PDB file of C-alpha atoms in Angstrom:
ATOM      1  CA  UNK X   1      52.762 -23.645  81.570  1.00 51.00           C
ATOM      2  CA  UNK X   2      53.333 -27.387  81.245  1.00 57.00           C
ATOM      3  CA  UNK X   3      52.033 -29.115  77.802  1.00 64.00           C
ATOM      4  CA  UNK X   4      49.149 -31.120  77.676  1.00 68.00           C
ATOM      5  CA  UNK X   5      51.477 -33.699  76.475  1.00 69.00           C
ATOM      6  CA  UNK X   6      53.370 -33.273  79.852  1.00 70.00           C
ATOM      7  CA  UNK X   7      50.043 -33.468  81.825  1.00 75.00           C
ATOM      8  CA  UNK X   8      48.899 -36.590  80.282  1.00 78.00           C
ATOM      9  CA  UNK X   9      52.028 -38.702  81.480  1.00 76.00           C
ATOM     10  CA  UNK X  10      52.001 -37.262  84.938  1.00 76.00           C
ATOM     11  CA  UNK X  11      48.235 -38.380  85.318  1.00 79.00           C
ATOM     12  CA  UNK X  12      49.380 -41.424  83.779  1.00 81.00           C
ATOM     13  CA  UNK X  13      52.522 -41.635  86.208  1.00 80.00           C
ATOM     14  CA  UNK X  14      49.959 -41.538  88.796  1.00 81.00           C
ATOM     15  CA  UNK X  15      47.509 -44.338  87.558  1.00 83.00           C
ATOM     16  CA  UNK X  16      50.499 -46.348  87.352  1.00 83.00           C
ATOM     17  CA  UNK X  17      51.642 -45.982  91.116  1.00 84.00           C
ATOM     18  CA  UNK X  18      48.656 -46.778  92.357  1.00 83.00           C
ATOM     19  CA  UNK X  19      48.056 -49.564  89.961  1.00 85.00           C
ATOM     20  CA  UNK X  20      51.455 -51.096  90.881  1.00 85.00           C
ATOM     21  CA  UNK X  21      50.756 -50.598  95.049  1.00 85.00           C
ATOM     22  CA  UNK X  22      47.280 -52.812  94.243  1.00 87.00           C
ATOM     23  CA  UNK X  23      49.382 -55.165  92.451  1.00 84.00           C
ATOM     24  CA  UNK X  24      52.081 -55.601  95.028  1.00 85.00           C
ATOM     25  CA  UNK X  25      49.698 -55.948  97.876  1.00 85.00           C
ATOM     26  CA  UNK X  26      48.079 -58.718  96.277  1.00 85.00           C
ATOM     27  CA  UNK X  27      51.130 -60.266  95.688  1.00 81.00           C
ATOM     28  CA  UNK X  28      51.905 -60.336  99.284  1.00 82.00           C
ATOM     29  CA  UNK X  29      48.176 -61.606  99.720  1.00 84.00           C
ATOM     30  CA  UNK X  30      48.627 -64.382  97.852  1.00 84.00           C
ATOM     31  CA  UNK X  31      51.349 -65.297  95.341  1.00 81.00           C
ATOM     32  CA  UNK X  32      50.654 -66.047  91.704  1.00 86.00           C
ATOM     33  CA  UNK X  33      53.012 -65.522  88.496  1.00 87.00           C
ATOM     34  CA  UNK X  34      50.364 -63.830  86.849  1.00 87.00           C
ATOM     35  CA  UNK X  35      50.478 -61.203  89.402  1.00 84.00           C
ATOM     36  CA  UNK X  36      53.845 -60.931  89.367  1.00 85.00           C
ATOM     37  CA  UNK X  37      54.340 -60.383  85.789  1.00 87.00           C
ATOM     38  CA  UNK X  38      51.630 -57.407  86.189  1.00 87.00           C
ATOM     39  CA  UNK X  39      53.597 -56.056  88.627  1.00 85.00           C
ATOM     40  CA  UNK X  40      56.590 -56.839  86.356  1.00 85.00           C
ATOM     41  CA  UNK X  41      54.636 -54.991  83.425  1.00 86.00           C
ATOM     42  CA  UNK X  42      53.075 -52.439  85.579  1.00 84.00           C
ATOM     43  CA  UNK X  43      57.264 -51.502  86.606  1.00 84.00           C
ATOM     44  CA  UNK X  44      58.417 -51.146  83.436  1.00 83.00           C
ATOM     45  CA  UNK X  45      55.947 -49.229  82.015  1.00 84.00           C
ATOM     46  CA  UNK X  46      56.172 -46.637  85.201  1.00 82.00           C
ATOM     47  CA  UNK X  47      59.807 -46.398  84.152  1.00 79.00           C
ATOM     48  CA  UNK X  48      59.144 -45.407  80.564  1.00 79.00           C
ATOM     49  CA  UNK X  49      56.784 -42.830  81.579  1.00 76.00           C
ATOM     50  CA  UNK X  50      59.129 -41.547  84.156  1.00 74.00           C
ATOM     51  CA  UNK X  51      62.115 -41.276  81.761  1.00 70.00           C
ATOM     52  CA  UNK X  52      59.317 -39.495  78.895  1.00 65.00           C
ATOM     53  CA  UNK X  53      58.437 -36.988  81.813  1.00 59.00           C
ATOM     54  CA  UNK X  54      62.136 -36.189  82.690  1.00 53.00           C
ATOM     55  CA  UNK X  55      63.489 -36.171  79.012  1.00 49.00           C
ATOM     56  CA  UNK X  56      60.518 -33.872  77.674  1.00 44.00           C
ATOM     57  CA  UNK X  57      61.012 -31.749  79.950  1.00 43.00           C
ATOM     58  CA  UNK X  58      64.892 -31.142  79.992  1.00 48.00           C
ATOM     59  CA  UNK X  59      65.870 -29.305  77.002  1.00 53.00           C
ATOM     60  CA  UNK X  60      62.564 -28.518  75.401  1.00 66.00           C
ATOM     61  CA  UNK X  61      60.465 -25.369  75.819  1.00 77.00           C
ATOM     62  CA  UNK X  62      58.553 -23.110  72.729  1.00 81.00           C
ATOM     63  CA  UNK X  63      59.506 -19.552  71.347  1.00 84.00           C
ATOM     64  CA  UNK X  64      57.574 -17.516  69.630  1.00 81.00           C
ATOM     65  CA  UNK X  65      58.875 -14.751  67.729  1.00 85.00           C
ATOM     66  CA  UNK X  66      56.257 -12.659  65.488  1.00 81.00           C
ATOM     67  CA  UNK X  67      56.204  -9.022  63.986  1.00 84.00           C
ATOM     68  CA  UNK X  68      53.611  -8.054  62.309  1.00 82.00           C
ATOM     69  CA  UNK X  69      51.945  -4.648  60.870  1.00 81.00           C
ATOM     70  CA  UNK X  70      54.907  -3.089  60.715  1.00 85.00           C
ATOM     71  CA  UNK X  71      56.602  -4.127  63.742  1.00 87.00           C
ATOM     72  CA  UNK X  72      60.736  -5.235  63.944  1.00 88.00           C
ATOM     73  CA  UNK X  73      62.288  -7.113  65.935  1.00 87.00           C
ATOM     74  CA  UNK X  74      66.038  -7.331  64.808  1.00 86.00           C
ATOM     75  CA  UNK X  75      69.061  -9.196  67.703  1.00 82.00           C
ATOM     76  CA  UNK X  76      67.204 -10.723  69.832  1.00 80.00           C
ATOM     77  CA  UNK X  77      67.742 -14.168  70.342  1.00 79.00           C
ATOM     78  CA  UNK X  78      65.990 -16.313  72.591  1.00 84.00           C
ATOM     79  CA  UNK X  79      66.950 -19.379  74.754  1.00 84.00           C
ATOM     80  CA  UNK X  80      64.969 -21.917  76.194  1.00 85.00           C
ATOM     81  CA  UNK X  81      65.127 -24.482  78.477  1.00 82.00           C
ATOM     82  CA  UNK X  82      62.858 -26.866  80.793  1.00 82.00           C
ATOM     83  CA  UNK X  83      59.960 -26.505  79.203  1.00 81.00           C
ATOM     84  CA  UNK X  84      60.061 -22.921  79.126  1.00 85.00           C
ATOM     85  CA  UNK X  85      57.748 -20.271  76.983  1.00 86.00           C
ATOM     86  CA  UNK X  86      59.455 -17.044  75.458  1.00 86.00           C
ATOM     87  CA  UNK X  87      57.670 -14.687  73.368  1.00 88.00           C
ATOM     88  CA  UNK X  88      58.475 -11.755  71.476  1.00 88.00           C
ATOM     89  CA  UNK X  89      55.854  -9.811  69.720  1.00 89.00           C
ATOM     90  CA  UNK X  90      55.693  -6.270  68.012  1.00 90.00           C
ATOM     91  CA  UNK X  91      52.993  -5.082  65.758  1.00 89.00           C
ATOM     92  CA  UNK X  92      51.922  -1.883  64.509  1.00 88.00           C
ATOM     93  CA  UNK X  93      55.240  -0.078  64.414  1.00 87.00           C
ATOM     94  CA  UNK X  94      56.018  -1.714  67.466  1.00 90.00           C
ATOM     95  CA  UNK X  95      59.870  -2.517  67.807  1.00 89.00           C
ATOM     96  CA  UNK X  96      62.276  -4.374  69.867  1.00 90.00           C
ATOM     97  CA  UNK X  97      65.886  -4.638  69.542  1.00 88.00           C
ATOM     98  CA  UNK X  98      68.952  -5.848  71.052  1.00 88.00           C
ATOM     99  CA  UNK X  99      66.849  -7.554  73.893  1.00 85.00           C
ATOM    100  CA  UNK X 100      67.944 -10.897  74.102  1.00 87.00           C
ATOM    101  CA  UNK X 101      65.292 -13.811  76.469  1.00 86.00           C
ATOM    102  CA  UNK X 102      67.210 -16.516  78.461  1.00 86.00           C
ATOM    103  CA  UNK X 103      64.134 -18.511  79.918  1.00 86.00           C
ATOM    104  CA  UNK X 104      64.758 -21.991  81.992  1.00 85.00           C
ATOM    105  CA  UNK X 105      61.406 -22.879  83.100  1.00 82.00           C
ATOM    106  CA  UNK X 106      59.761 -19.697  83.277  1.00 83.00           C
ATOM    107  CA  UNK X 107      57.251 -18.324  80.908  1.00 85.00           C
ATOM    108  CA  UNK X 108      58.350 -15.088  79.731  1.00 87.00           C
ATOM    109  CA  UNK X 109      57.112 -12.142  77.467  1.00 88.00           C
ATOM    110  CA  UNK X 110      58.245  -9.246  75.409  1.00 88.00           C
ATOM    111  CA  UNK X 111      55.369  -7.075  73.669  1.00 89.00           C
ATOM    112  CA  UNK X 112      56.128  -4.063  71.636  1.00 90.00           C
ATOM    113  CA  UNK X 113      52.665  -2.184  69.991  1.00 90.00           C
ATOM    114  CA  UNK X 114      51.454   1.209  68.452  1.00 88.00           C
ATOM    115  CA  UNK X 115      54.941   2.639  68.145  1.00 88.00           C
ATOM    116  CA  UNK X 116      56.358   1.069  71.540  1.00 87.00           C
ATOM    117  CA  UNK X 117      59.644   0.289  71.999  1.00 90.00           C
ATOM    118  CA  UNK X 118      61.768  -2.305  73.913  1.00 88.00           C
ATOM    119  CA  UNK X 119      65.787  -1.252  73.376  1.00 86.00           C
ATOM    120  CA  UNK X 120      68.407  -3.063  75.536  1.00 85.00           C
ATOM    121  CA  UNK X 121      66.880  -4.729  77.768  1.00 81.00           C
ATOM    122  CA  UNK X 122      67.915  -8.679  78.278  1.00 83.00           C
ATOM    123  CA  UNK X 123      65.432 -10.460  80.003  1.00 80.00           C
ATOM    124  CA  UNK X 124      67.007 -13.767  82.370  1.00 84.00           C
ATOM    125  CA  UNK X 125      64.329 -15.695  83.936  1.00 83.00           C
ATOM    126  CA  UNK X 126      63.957 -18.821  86.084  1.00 78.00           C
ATOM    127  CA  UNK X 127      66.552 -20.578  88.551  1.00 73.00           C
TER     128      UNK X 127
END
């Protein structure tokens, strides 16, 4: 599920194109250099956002890891990549072990409750 962080630039992305196509057409309308150091502006800005969009996206993602009420989890790393989401949760006696989460741009979960248990099982998710 992408941020709101992420959403944000990619509305702002948008603004920006459309800002910039207004900009060059009334360049071509009629030529002025404060038009063309909008468009100059307008450019380098879109660039910015574009690299923030790729670059937050690349290698960061969340993981959430929480036991609680008498729940374990115990070697079970996770890895994340692309903005990705892994949880692993076990409560009330809940327990999960040996059950590592490779995400890469998938949102995954693990939930272990009331005794439950998840034992062995890797879960590999995304392209």
């Amino acid at each position: 599920m992408p941020s709101r962080t992420s959403k944000i630039v990619t509305a702002a992305g948008v603004v920006l194109g459309v800002a910039t196509g207004i900009v060059t057409n009334l360049i071509t309308s009629r030529w002025s250099w404060s038009l063309a150091a909008t468009l100059a502006v307008l450019v380098v800005v879109a660039v910015v956002i574009a690299l923030r969009g790729t670059g937050g996206t690349q290698g960061s993602g969340q993981v959430r890891v929480r036991a609680h009420r008498g729940g374990s989890i115990t070697d079970s790393g996770i890895t994340v990549r692309n903005g990705a989401v892994a949880e692993q949760l076990a409560t009330r006696r809940g327990r999960i072990r040996n059950s590592p989460v490779i995400s890469r741009g998938a949102d995954t979960a693990q939930q272990a409750t009331r005794g439950g248990e998840i034992e062995g099982s890797p879960l590999d998710a995304g392209p």
